[in-house]
Short mmCIF file of C-alpha atoms and ligand atoms in Angstrom, two decimals:
data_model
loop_
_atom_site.label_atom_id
_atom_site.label_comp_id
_atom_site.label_asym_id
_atom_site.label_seq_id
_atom_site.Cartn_x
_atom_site.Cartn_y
_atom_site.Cartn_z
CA UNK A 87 -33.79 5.49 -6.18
CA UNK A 88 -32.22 8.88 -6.37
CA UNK A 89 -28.78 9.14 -8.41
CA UNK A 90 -26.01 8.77 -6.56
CA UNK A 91 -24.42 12.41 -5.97
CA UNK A 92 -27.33 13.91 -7.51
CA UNK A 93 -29.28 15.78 -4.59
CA UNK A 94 -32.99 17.18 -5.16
CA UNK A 95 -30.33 20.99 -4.73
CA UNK A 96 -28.70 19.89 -8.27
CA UNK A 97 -30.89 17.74 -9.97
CA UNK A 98 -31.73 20.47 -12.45
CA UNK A 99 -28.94 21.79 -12.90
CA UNK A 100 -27.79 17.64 -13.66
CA UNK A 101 -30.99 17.59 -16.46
CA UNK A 102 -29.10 20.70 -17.70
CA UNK A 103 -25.85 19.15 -17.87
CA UNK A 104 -27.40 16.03 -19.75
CA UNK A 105 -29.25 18.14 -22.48
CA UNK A 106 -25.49 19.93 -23.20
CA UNK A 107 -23.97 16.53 -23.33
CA UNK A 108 -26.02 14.81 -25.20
CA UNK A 109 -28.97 16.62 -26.50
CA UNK A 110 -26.94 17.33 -29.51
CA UNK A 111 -27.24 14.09 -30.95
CA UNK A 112 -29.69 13.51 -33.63
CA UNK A 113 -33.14 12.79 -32.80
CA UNK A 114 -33.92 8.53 -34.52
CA UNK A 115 -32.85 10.14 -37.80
CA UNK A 116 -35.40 13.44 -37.90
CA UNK A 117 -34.08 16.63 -38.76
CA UNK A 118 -33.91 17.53 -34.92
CA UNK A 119 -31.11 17.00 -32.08
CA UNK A 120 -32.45 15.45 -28.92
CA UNK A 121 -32.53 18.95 -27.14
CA UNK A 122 -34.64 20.79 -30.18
CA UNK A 123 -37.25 17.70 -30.02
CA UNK A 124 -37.75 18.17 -26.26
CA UNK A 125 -37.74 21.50 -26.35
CA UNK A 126 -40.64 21.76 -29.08
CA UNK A 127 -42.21 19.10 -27.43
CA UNK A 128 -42.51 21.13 -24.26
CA UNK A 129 -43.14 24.11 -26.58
CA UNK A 130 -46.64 22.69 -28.02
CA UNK A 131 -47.67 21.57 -24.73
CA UNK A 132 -47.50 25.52 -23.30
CA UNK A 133 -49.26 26.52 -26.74
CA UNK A 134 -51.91 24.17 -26.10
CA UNK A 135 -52.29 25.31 -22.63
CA UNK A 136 -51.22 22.75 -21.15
CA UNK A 137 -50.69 22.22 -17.20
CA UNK A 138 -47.13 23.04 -16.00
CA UNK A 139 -46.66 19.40 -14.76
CA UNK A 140 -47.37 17.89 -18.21
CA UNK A 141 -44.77 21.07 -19.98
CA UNK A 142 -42.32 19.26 -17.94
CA UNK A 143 -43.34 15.52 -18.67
CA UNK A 144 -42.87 16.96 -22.58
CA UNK A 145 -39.66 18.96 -21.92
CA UNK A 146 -38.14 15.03 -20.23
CA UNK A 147 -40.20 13.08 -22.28
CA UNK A 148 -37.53 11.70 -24.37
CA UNK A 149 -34.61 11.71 -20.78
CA UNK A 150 -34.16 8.05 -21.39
CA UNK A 151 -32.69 8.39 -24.52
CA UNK A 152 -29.91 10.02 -22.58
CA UNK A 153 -29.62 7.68 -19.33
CA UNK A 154 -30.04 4.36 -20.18
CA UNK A 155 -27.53 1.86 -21.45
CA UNK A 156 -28.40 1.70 -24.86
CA UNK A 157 -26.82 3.30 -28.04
CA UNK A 158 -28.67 6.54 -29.27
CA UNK A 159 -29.30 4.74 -32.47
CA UNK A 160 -31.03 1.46 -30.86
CA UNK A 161 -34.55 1.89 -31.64
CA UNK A 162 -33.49 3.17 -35.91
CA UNK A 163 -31.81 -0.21 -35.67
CA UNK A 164 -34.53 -2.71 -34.75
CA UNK A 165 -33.70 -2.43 -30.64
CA UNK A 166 -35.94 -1.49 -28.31
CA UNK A 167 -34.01 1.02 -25.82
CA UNK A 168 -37.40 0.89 -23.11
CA UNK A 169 -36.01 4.90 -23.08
CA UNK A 170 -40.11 5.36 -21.53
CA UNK A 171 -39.53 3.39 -18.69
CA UNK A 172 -36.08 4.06 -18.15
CA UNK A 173 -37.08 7.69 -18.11
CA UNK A 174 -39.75 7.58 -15.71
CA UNK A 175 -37.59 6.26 -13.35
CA UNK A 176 -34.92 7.88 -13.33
CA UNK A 177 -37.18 10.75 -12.57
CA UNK A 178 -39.40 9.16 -10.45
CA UNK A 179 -36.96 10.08 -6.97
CA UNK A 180 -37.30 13.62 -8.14
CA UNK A 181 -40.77 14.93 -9.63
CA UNK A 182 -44.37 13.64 -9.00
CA UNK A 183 -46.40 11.16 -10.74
CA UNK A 184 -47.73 13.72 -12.32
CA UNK A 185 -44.44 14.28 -14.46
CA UNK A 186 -43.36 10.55 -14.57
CA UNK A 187 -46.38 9.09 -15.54
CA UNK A 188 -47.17 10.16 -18.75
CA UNK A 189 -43.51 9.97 -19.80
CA UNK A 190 -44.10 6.10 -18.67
CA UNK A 191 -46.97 5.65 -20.82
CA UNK A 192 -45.43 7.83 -24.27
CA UNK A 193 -44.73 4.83 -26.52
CA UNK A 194 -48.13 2.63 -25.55
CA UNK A 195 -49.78 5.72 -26.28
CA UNK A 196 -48.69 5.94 -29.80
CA UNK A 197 -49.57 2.15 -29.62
CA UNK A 198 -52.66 2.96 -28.78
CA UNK A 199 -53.44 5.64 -31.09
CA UNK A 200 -52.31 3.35 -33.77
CA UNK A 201 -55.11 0.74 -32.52
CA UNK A 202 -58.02 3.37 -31.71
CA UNK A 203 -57.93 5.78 -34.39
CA UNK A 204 -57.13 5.14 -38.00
CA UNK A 205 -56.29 8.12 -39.42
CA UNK A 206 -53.17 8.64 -36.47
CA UNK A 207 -50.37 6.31 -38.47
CA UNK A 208 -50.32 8.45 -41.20
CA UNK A 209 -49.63 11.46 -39.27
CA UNK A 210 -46.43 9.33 -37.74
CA UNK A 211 -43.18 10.22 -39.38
CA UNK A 212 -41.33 7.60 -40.92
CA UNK A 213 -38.91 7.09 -38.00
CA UNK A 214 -41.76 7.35 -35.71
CA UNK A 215 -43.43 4.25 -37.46
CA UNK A 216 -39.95 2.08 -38.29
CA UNK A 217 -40.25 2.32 -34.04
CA UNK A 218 -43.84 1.42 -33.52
CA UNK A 219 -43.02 -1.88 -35.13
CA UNK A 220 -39.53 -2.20 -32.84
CA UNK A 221 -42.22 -1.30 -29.69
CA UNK A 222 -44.48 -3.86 -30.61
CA UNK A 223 -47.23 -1.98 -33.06
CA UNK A 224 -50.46 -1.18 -32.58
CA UNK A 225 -52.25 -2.67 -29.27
CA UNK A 226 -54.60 -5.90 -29.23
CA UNK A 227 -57.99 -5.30 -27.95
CA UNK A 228 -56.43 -6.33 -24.33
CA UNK A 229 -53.34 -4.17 -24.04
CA UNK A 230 -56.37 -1.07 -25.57
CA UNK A 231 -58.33 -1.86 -22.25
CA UNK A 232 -55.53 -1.73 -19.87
CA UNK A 233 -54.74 1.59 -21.19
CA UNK A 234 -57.40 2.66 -21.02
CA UNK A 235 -58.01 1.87 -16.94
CA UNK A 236 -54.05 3.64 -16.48
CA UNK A 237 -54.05 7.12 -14.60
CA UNK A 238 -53.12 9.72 -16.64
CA UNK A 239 -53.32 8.19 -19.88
CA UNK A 240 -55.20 11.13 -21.04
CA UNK A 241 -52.12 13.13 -20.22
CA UNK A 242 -50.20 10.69 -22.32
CA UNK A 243 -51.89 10.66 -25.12
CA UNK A 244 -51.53 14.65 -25.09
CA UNK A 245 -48.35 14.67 -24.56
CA UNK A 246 -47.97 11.93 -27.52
CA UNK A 247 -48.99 14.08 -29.76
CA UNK A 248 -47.03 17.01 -28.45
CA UNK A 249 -43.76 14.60 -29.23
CA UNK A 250 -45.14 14.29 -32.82
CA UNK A 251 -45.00 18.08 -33.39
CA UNK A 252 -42.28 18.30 -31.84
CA UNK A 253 -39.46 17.63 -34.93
CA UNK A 254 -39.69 21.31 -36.93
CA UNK A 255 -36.57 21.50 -38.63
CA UNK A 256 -35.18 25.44 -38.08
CA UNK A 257 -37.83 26.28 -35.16
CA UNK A 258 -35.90 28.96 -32.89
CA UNK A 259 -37.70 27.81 -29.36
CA UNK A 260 -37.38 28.43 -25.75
CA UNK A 261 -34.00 26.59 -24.40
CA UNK A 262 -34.39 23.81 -21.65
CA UNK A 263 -33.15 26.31 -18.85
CA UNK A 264 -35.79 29.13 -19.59
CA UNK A 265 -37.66 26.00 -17.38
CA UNK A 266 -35.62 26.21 -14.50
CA UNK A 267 -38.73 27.96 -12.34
CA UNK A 268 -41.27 25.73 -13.56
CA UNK A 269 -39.24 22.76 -12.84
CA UNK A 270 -38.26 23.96 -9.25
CA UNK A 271 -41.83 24.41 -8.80
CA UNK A 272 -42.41 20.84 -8.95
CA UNK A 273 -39.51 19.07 -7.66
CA UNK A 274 -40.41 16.79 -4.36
CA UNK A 275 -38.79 18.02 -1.34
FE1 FE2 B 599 -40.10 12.14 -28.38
#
């Protein structure tokens, strides 16, 4: 359901808003705010060529940090803030499944790649793996088969490990509105 107030005309310019108002707030205890994750986030996904639908899933990867009704700190303190699902919905009115999807599927794929490949923990950060356990660890053999049957999980597990890059202390990258074309481009009219 779109946001009350919030027409297709402004919905950028609301994403903008959001990152200014909140994307200063430290990123599950990495060295990052909220905005600097994203933005690297989306910044490895263009660097590894990725398509400009899945730049965008990167650069709102991490938007339900800011709109649900959790605290900022739930998931460092043992709550599970569902920021993945809450996410892709609250895009979902706005930008194609295309977008949505993989930011749907971000946490079960680093559930996944914590099942499937067993070198991929240790490249987890520490706050990354204090909220694997929180999001339920690695998948059983069943939860591994549905994923593997989901549309675009291959996009998700890219952009899972863009979001693991993504926390470079210092990095001077591309802001959140140098996007605004790329976004427009894909907004659902
Ligand atoms: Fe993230």
């Amino acid at each position: 359901m779109p946001i009350k107030n919030v027409s297709t005309e402004n919905f950028i310019d609301f994403i903008f808003e959001l990152f200014a108002q909140r994307g200063t707030e430290e990123y599950m205890g990495e060295s990052v705010t909220m905005s600097q994750h994203m933005e690297q986030t989306a910044a490895c996904a263009v660097a590894d060529g990725a398509c400009d639908s899945l730049v965008i899933s990167a650069l709102l990867h991490d938007i339900g940090h800011f709109v649900g009704d959790h605290p900022i700190d739930a998931l460092e303190n043992g709550n599970d803030n569902y920021h993945d699902e809450i996410g892709a919905r609250f895009l979902e009115p706005y930008f194609p499944s295309s977008v949505t999807e993989p930011i749907r599927l971000h946490v079960a794929a680093k559930r996944y790649l914590c099942a499937t490949h067993s070198d991929y923990l240790g490249h987890l950060s520490a706050a990354s793996v204090n909220s694997l356990n929180v999001q339920g660890g690695p998948m059983n053999a069943e939860e591994v088969e549905q994923f593997e049957n989901k549309a675009l999980n291959q996009d998700a597990l890219r952009l899972r490990l863009y979001d693991d890059d993504g926390k470079v202390a210092g990095l001077t990258i591309k802001p959140v509105t140098d996007y605004r074309p790329m976004l427009e481009s894909l907004l659902l009219h």
